[in-house]
PDB file of C-alpha atoms in Angstrom:
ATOM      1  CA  UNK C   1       0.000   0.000   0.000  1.00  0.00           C
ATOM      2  CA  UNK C   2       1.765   3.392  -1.013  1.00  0.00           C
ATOM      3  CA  UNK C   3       1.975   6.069   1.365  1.00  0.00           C
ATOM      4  CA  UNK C   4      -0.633   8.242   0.026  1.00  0.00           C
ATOM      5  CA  UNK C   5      -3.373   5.657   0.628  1.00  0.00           C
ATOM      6  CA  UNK C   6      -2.161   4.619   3.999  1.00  0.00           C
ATOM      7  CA  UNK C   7      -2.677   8.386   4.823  1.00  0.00           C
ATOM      8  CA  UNK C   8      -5.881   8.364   3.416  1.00  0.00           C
ATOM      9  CA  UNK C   9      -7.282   5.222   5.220  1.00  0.00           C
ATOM     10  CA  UNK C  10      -5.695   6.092   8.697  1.00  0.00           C
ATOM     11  CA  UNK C  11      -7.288   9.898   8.273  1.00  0.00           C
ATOM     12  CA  UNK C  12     -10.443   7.981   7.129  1.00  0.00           C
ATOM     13  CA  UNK C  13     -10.495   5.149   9.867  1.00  0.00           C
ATOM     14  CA  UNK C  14      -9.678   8.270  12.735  1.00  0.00           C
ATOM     15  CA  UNK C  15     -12.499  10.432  11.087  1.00  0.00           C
ATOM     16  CA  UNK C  16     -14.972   7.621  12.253  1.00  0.00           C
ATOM     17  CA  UNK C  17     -13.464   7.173  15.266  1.00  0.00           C
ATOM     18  CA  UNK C  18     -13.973  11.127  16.126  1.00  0.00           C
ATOM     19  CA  UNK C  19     -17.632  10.573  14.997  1.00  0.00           C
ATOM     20  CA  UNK C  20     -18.445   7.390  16.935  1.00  0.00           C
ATOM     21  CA  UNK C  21     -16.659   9.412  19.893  1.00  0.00           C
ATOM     22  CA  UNK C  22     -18.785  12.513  19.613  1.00  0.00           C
ATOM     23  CA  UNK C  23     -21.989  10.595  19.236  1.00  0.00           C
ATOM     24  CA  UNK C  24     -21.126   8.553  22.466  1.00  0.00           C
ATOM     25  CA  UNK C  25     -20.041  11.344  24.105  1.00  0.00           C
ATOM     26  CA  UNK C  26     -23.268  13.408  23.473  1.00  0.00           C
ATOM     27  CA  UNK C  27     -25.736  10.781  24.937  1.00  0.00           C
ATOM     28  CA  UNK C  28     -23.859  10.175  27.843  1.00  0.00           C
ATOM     29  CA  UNK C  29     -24.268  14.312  28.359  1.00  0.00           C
ATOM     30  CA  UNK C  30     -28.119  14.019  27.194  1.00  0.00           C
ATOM     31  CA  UNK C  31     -28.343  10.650  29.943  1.00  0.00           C
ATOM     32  CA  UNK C  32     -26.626  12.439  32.381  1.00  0.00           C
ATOM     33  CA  UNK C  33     -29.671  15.233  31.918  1.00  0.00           C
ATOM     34  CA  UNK C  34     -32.178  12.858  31.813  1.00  0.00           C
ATOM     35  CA  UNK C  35     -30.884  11.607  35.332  1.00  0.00           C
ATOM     36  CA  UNK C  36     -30.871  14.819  36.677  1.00  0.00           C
ATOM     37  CA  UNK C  37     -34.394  15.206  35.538  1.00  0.00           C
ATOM     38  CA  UNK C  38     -35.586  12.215  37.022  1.00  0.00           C
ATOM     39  CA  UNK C  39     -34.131  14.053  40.676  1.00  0.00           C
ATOM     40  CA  UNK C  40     -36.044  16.994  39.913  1.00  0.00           C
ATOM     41  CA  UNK C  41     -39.126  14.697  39.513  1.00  0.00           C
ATOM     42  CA  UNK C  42     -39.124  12.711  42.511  1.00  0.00           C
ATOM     43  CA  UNK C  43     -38.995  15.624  44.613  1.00  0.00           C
ATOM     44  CA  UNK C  44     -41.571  17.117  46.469  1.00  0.00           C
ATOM     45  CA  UNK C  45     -42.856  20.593  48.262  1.00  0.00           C
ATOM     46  CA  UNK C  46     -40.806  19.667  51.513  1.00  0.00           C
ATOM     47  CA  UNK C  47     -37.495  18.846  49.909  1.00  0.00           C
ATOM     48  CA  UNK C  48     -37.901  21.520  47.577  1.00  0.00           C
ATOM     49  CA  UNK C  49     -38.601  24.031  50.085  1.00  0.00           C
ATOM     50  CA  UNK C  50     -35.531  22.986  52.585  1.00  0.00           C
ATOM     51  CA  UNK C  51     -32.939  23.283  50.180  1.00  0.00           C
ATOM     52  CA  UNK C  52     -31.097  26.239  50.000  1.00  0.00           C
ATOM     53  CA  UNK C  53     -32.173  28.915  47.458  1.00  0.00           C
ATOM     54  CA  UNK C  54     -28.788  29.150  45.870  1.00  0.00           C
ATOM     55  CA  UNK C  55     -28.812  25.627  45.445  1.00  0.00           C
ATOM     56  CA  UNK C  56     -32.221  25.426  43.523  1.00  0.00           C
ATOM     57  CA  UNK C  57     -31.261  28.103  41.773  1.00  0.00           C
ATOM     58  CA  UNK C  58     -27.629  26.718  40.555  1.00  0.00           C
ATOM     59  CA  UNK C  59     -30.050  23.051  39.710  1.00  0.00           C
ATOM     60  CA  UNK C  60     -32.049  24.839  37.494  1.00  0.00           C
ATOM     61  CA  UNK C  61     -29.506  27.183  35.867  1.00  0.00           C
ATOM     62  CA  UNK C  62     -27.488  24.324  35.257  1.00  0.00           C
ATOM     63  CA  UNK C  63     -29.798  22.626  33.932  1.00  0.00           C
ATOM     64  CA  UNK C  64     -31.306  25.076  31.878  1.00  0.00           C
ATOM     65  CA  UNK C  65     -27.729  25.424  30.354  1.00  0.00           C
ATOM     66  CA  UNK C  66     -26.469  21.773  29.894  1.00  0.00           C
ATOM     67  CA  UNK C  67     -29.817  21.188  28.265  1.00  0.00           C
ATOM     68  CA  UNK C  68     -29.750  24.191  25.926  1.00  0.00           C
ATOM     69  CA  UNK C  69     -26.120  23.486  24.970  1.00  0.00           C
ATOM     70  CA  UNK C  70     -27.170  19.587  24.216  1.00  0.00           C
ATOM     71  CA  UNK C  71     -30.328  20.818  22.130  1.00  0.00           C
ATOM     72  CA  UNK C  72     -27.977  23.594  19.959  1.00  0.00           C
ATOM     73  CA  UNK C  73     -25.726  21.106  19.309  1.00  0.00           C
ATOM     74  CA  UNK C  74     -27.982  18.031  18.327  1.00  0.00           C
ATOM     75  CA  UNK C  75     -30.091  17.338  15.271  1.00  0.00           C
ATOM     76  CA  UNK C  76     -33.406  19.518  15.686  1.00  0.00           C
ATOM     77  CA  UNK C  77     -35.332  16.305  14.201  1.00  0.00           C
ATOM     78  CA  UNK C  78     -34.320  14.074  17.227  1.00  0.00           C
ATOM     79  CA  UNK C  79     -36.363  12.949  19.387  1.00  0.00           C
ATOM     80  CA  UNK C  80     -34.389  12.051  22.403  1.00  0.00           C
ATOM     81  CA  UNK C  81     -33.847  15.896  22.568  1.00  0.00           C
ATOM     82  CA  UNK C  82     -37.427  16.807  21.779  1.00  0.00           C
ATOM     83  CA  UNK C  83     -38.102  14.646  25.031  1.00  0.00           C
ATOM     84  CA  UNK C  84     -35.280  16.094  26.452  1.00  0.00           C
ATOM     85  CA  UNK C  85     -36.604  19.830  26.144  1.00  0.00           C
ATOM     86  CA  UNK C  86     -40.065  18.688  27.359  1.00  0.00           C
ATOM     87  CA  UNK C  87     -38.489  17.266  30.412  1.00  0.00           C
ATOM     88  CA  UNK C  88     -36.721  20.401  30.905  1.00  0.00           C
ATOM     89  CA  UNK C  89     -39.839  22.216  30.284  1.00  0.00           C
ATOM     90  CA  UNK C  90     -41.622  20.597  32.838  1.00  0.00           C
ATOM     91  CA  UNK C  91     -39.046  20.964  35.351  1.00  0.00           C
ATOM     92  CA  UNK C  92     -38.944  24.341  34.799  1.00  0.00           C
ATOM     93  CA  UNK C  93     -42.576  24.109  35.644  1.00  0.00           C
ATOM     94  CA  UNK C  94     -42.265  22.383  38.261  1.00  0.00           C
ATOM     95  CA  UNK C  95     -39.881  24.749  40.397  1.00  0.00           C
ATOM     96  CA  UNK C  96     -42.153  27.454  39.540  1.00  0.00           C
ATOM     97  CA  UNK C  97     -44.838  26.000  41.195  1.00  0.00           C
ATOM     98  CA  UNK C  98     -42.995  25.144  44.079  1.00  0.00           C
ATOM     99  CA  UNK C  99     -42.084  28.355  44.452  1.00  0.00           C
ATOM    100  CA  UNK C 100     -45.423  30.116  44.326  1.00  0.00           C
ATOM    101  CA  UNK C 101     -46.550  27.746  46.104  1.00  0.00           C
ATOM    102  CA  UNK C 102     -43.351  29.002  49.111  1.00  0.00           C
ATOM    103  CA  UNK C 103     -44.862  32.496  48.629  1.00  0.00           C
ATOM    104  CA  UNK C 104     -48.266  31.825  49.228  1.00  0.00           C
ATOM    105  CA  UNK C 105     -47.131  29.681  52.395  1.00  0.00           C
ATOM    106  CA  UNK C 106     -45.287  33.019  53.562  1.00  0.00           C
ATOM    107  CA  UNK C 107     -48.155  35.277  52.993  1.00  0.00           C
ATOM    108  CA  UNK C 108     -50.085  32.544  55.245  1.00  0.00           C
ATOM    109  CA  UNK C 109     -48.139  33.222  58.484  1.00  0.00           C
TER     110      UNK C 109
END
């Protein structure tokens, strides 16, 4: 095999070794959401409400973020991250509820 096509296979045979990486790398990010997300779920008022405001807040922010940053860089016709962004969605949802829900406790006492 000359040179030239050695190059070309080894650049070839590392090209789909970057792509098999990046794909594997990007669902263990969008599992590693999707975990989070089932946290957020299986909480409820009480542990909600103990935790420190800083720390919901840095939950949601970073998940918010990791989420957006998966989405962006994803195919817009997959359905994993459609999921994904309806999780997120409803998380969202979620903490806002708990919170009004702190406020209107408050206002109670």
């Amino acid at each position: 095999m000359s040179r030239g096509r050695l190059r070309v296979s080894l650049n070839k045979k590392y090209d789909n070794v970057w792509i098999l990486w990046s794909n594997k790398y990007h669902k263990l990010r969008q599992n590693m959401i999707f975990s989070t997300v089932r946290v957020i779920r299986s909480w409820d008022f009480s542990m909600f409400s103990n935790m420190e405001p800083a720390q919901r807040d840095s939950i949601q922010k970073a998940l918010n973020e990791d989420g957006q940053k998966l989405v962006d860089e994803g195919d817009s016709n997959d359905p994993d991250l459609k999921q994904l962004q309806e999780e997120i969605t409803y998380c969202n949802k979620l903490f806002q509820d708990f919170l009004k829900r702190m406020k209107s406790d408050e206002g109670e006492l």
